[in-house]
Amino acid sequence: MSRVNEILEAVKGLTVLELAELVKKFEEEFGVSAAAPVAVAAAPAAAGPAAAPAAEEEQTEFDVILTAVGDKKINVIKVVREITGLGLKEAKEVVDNVPKPVKEKVSKEEAEAIKAKLEEQGATVEIK
């Protein structure tokens, strides 16, 4: 690890122009693209708290989780069937075993639409 630490210390001492040149040399020498590593290397240079909101903005897939059923259990089961395409037995199992994901890896718009349909029937829904 000492060689790695030595290299890391040497890289820390480089100017931005020298670092750009180093990346270019790595790309030429090893035939790779350093687009992602450059972005990762630039992130620590930015303020720590400023980097966190950027990561949240990049989220494109959301999970819709049924957390409580409410009074209209049968209606909630019907909506779960409609949303998921599950059979009656499988949809009932989802509703009976809350908290349970109803739909995973959907767009924000679809997640909001699903949440609205379920909340309309008295269910409590969380989007993650």
PDB file of N, CA and C in Angstrom, residues 64-117:
ATOM      1  N   VAL A  64     -42.083   2.015  -4.977  1.00  0.00           N
ATOM      2  CA  VAL A  64     -43.328   2.404  -4.327  1.00  0.00           C
ATOM      3  C   VAL A  64     -43.626   1.337  -3.285  1.00  0.00           C
ATOM      4  N   ILE A  65     -43.665   1.755  -2.015  1.00  0.00           N
ATOM      5  CA  ILE A  65     -43.828   0.799  -0.920  1.00  0.00           C
ATOM      6  C   ILE A  65     -45.129   1.078  -0.181  1.00  0.00           C
ATOM      7  N   LEU A  66     -45.966   0.059  -0.093  1.00  0.00           N
ATOM      8  CA  LEU A  66     -47.221   0.142   0.646  1.00  0.00           C
ATOM      9  C   LEU A  66     -46.881  -0.038   2.119  1.00  0.00           C
ATOM     10  N   THR A  67     -47.158   0.994   2.932  1.00  0.00           N
ATOM     11  CA  THR A  67     -46.787   0.922   4.348  1.00  0.00           C
ATOM     12  C   THR A  67     -47.970   0.644   5.264  1.00  0.00           C
ATOM     13  N   ALA A  68     -49.193   1.010   4.840  1.00  0.00           N
ATOM     14  CA  ALA A  68     -50.395   0.726   5.625  1.00  0.00           C
ATOM     15  C   ALA A  68     -51.573   0.613   4.669  1.00  0.00           C
ATOM     16  N   VAL A  69     -52.527  -0.249   5.015  1.00  0.00           N
ATOM     17  CA  VAL A  69     -53.635  -0.538   4.115  1.00  0.00           C
ATOM     18  C   VAL A  69     -54.795   0.431   4.297  1.00  0.00           C
ATOM     19  N   GLY A  70     -55.174   0.737   5.530  1.00  0.00           N
ATOM     20  CA  GLY A  70     -56.329   1.597   5.762  1.00  0.00           C
ATOM     21  C   GLY A  70     -57.604   0.782   5.867  1.00  0.00           C
ATOM     22  N   ASP A  71     -58.758   1.457   5.751  1.00  0.00           N
ATOM     23  CA  ASP A  71     -60.058   0.810   5.954  1.00  0.00           C
ATOM     24  C   ASP A  71     -60.581   0.053   4.741  1.00  0.00           C
ATOM     25  N   LYS A  72     -60.151   0.422   3.566  1.00  0.00           N
ATOM     26  CA  LYS A  72     -60.696  -0.161   2.332  1.00  0.00           C
ATOM     27  C   LYS A  72     -59.747  -1.215   1.765  1.00  0.00           C
ATOM     28  N   LYS A  73     -59.542  -2.285   2.508  1.00  0.00           N
ATOM     29  CA  LYS A  73     -58.573  -3.310   2.129  1.00  0.00           C
ATOM     30  C   LYS A  73     -58.896  -3.918   0.765  1.00  0.00           C
ATOM     31  N   ILE A  74     -60.152  -4.205   0.500  1.00  0.00           N
ATOM     32  CA  ILE A  74     -60.532  -4.829  -0.773  1.00  0.00           C
ATOM     33  C   ILE A  74     -60.212  -3.893  -1.935  1.00  0.00           C
ATOM     34  N   ASN A  75     -60.496  -2.610  -1.767  1.00  0.00           N
ATOM     35  CA  ASN A  75     -60.200  -1.646  -2.825  1.00  0.00           C
ATOM     36  C   ASN A  75     -58.690  -1.524  -3.052  1.00  0.00           C
ATOM     37  N   VAL A  76     -57.921  -1.568  -1.967  1.00  0.00           N
ATOM     38  CA  VAL A  76     -56.459  -1.501  -2.083  1.00  0.00           C
ATOM     39  C   VAL A  76     -55.941  -2.727  -2.839  1.00  0.00           C
ATOM     40  N   ILE A  77     -56.500  -3.900  -2.543  1.00  0.00           N
ATOM     41  CA  ILE A  77     -56.107  -5.122  -3.256  1.00  0.00           C
ATOM     42  C   ILE A  77     -56.407  -4.969  -4.747  1.00  0.00           C
ATOM     43  N   LYS A  78     -57.572  -4.402  -5.078  1.00  0.00           N
ATOM     44  CA  LYS A  78     -57.935  -4.194  -6.488  1.00  0.00           C
ATOM     45  C   LYS A  78     -56.928  -3.277  -7.179  1.00  0.00           C
ATOM     46  N   VAL A  79     -56.519  -2.204  -6.501  1.00  0.00           N
ATOM     47  CA  VAL A  79     -55.565  -1.269  -7.092  1.00  0.00           C
ATOM     48  C   VAL A  79     -54.198  -1.938  -7.254  1.00  0.00           C
ATOM     49  N   VAL A  80     -53.778  -2.718  -6.260  1.00  0.00           N
ATOM     50  CA  VAL A  80     -52.499  -3.433  -6.350  1.00  0.00           C
ATOM     51  C   VAL A  80     -52.537  -4.393  -7.538  1.00  0.00           C
ATOM     52  N   ARG A  81     -53.647  -5.087  -7.739  1.00  0.00           N
ATOM     53  CA  ARG A  81     -53.780  -5.991  -8.893  1.00  0.00           C
ATOM     54  C   ARG A  81     -53.666  -5.216 -10.192  1.00  0.00           C
ATOM     55  N   GLU A  82     -54.344  -4.076 -10.253  1.00  0.00           N
ATOM     56  CA  GLU A  82     -54.330  -3.247 -11.461  1.00  0.00           C
ATOM     57  C   GLU A  82     -52.917  -2.756 -11.777  1.00  0.00           C
ATOM     58  N   ILE A  83     -52.204  -2.316 -10.749  1.00  0.00           N
ATOM     59  CA  ILE A  83     -50.862  -1.751 -10.919  1.00  0.00           C
ATOM     60  C   ILE A  83     -49.840  -2.818 -11.303  1.00  0.00           C
ATOM     61  N   THR A  84     -49.916  -3.960 -10.635  1.00  0.00           N
ATOM     62  CA  THR A  84     -48.873  -4.973 -10.782  1.00  0.00           C
ATOM     63  C   THR A  84     -49.193  -6.076 -11.778  1.00  0.00           C
ATOM     64  N   GLY A  85     -50.473  -6.292 -12.034  1.00  0.00           N
ATOM     65  CA  GLY A  85     -50.852  -7.404 -12.896  1.00  0.00           C
ATOM     66  C   GLY A  85     -50.845  -8.727 -12.153  1.00  0.00           C
ATOM     67  N   LEU A  86     -50.742  -8.678 -10.836  1.00  0.00           N
ATOM     68  CA  LEU A  86     -50.740  -9.902 -10.033  1.00  0.00           C
ATOM     69  C   LEU A  86     -52.143 -10.494  -9.957  1.00  0.00           C
ATOM     70  N   GLY A  87     -52.197 -11.757  -9.622  1.00  0.00           N
ATOM     71  CA  GLY A  87     -53.477 -12.411  -9.395  1.00  0.00           C
ATOM     72  C   GLY A  87     -54.037 -11.987  -8.040  1.00  0.00           C
ATOM     73  N   LEU A  88     -55.275 -12.387  -7.770  1.00  0.00           N
ATOM     74  CA  LEU A  88     -55.936 -11.998  -6.530  1.00  0.00           C
ATOM     75  C   LEU A  88     -55.166 -12.472  -5.296  1.00  0.00           C
ATOM     76  N   LYS A  89     -54.725 -13.720  -5.298  1.00  0.00           N
ATOM     77  CA  LYS A  89     -54.002 -14.275  -4.153  1.00  0.00           C
ATOM     78  C   LYS A  89     -52.699 -13.521  -3.908  1.00  0.00           C
ATOM     79  N   GLU A  90     -51.926 -13.266  -4.973  1.00  0.00           N
ATOM     80  CA  GLU A  90     -50.636 -12.585  -4.828  1.00  0.00           C
ATOM     81  C   GLU A  90     -50.815 -11.136  -4.373  1.00  0.00           C
ATOM     82  N   ALA A  91     -51.824 -10.455  -4.927  1.00  0.00           N
ATOM     83  CA  ALA A  91     -52.091  -9.068  -4.532  1.00  0.00           C
ATOM     84  C   ALA A  91     -52.519  -9.011  -3.069  1.00  0.00           C
ATOM     85  N   LYS A  92     -53.327  -9.986  -2.633  1.00  0.00           N
ATOM     86  CA  LYS A  92     -53.760 -10.038  -1.228  1.00  0.00           C
ATOM     87  C   LYS A  92     -52.556 -10.259  -0.317  1.00  0.00           C
ATOM     88  N   GLU A  93     -51.610 -11.095  -0.738  1.00  0.00           N
ATOM     89  CA  GLU A  93     -50.397 -11.330   0.054  1.00  0.00           C
ATOM     90  C   GLU A  93     -49.584 -10.049   0.215  1.00  0.00           C
ATOM     91  N   VAL A  94     -49.488  -9.247  -0.851  1.00  0.00           N
ATOM     92  CA  VAL A  94     -48.774  -7.972  -0.773  1.00  0.00           C
ATOM     93  C   VAL A  94     -49.447  -7.077   0.259  1.00  0.00           C
ATOM     94  N   VAL A  95     -50.772  -6.969   0.173  1.00  0.00           N
ATOM     95  CA  VAL A  95     -51.530  -6.088   1.072  1.00  0.00           C
ATOM     96  C   VAL A  95     -51.486  -6.599   2.514  1.00  0.00           C
ATOM     97  N   ASP A  96     -51.534  -7.909   2.698  1.00  0.00           N
ATOM     98  CA  ASP A  96     -51.520  -8.479   4.050  1.00  0.00           C
ATOM     99  C   ASP A  96     -50.157  -8.373   4.719  1.00  0.00           C
ATOM    100  N   ASN A  97     -49.093  -8.223   3.952  1.00  0.00           N
ATOM    101  CA  ASN A  97     -47.738  -8.234   4.509  1.00  0.00           C
ATOM    102  C   ASN A  97     -47.041  -6.877   4.400  1.00  0.00           C
ATOM    103  N   VAL A  98     -47.771  -5.805   4.719  1.00  0.00           N
ATOM    104  CA  VAL A  98     -47.149  -4.470   4.661  1.00  0.00           C
ATOM    105  C   VAL A  98     -46.142  -4.316   5.786  1.00  0.00           C
ATOM    106  N   PRO A  99     -45.096  -3.521   5.649  1.00  0.00           N
ATOM    107  CA  PRO A  99     -44.715  -2.766   4.453  1.00  0.00           C
ATOM    108  C   PRO A  99     -44.162  -3.690   3.385  1.00  0.00           C
ATOM    109  N   LYS A 100     -44.570  -3.430   2.158  1.00  0.00           N
ATOM    110  CA  LYS A 100     -44.208  -4.291   1.039  1.00  0.00           C
ATOM    111  C   LYS A 100     -44.100  -3.441  -0.225  1.00  0.00           C
ATOM    112  N   PRO A 101     -43.057  -3.671  -1.048  1.00  0.00           N
ATOM    113  CA  PRO A 101     -42.967  -2.941  -2.309  1.00  0.00           C
ATOM    114  C   PRO A 101     -44.108  -3.348  -3.245  1.00  0.00           C
ATOM    115  N   VAL A 102     -44.763  -2.363  -3.831  1.00  0.00           N
ATOM    116  CA  VAL A 102     -45.816  -2.638  -4.801  1.00  0.00           C
ATOM    117  C   VAL A 102     -45.202  -2.677  -6.189  1.00  0.00           C
ATOM    118  N   LYS A 103     -44.343  -1.709  -6.469  1.00  0.00           N
ATOM    119  CA  LYS A 103     -43.682  -1.643  -7.770  1.00  0.00           C
ATOM    120  C   LYS A 103     -42.296  -1.064  -7.537  1.00  0.00           C
ATOM    121  N   GLU A 104     -41.303  -1.636  -8.203  1.00  0.00           N
ATOM    122  CA  GLU A 104     -39.924  -1.200  -8.013  1.00  0.00           C
ATOM    123  C   GLU A 104     -39.335  -0.695  -9.317  1.00  0.00           C
ATOM    124  N   LYS A 105     -38.365   0.221  -9.171  1.00  0.00           N
ATOM    125  CA  LYS A 105     -37.598   0.775 -10.288  1.00  0.00           C
ATOM    126  C   LYS A 105     -38.492   1.375 -11.369  1.00  0.00           C
ATOM    127  N   VAL A 106     -39.348   2.308 -10.930  1.00  0.00           N
ATOM    128  CA  VAL A 106     -40.219   3.023 -11.861  1.00  0.00           C
ATOM    129  C   VAL A 106     -39.826   4.492 -11.891  1.00  0.00           C
ATOM    130  N   SER A 107     -40.294   5.202 -12.891  1.00  0.00           N
ATOM    131  CA  SER A 107     -39.991   6.630 -13.000  1.00  0.00           C
ATOM    132  C   SER A 107     -40.710   7.387 -11.889  1.00  0.00           C
ATOM    133  N   LYS A 108     -40.265   8.593 -11.629  1.00  0.00           N
ATOM    134  CA  LYS A 108     -40.871   9.412 -10.583  1.00  0.00           C
ATOM    135  C   LYS A 108     -42.342   9.670 -10.890  1.00  0.00           C
ATOM    136  N   GLU A 109     -42.659   9.937 -12.163  1.00  0.00           N
ATOM    137  CA  GLU A 109     -44.042  10.206 -12.552  1.00  0.00           C
ATOM    138  C   GLU A 109     -44.926   8.997 -12.289  1.00  0.00           C
ATOM    139  N   GLU A 110     -44.449   7.813 -12.681  1.00  0.00           N
ATOM    140  CA  GLU A 110     -45.223   6.593 -12.463  1.00  0.00           C
ATOM    141  C   GLU A 110     -45.382   6.315 -10.971  1.00  0.00           C
ATOM    142  N   ALA A 111     -44.313   6.537 -10.204  1.00  0.00           N
ATOM    143  CA  ALA A 111     -44.376   6.322  -8.754  1.00  0.00           C
ATOM    144  C   ALA A 111     -45.419   7.239  -8.118  1.00  0.00           C
ATOM    145  N   GLU A 112     -45.442   8.507  -8.538  1.00  0.00           N
ATOM    146  CA  GLU A 112     -46.424   9.459  -7.998  1.00  0.00           C
ATOM    147  C   GLU A 112     -47.849   9.041  -8.374  1.00  0.00           C
ATOM    148  N   ALA A 113     -48.052   8.552  -9.608  1.00  0.00           N
ATOM    149  CA  ALA A 113     -49.379   8.114 -10.048  1.00  0.00           C
ATOM    150  C   ALA A 113     -49.852   6.913  -9.234  1.00  0.00           C
ATOM    151  N   ILE A 114     -48.955   5.963  -8.996  1.00  0.00           N
ATOM    152  CA  ILE A 114     -49.295   4.773  -8.203  1.00  0.00           C
ATOM    153  C   ILE A 114     -49.640   5.186  -6.781  1.00  0.00           C
ATOM    154  N   LYS A 115     -48.825   6.074  -6.216  1.00  0.00           N
ATOM    155  CA  LYS A 115     -49.065   6.556  -4.856  1.00  0.00           C
ATOM    156  C   LYS A 115     -50.443   7.203  -4.767  1.00  0.00           C
ATOM    157  N   ALA A 116     -50.790   8.035  -5.738  1.00  0.00           N
ATOM    158  CA  ALA A 116     -52.086   8.711  -5.726  1.00  0.00           C
ATOM    159  C   ALA A 116     -53.233   7.707  -5.778  1.00  0.00           C
ATOM    160  N   LYS A 117     -53.118   6.673  -6.627  1.00  0.00           N
ATOM    161  CA  LYS A 117     -54.176   5.665  -6.744  1.00  0.00           C
ATOM    162  C   LYS A 117     -54.384   4.927  -5.424  1.00  0.00           C
TER     163      LYS A 117
END
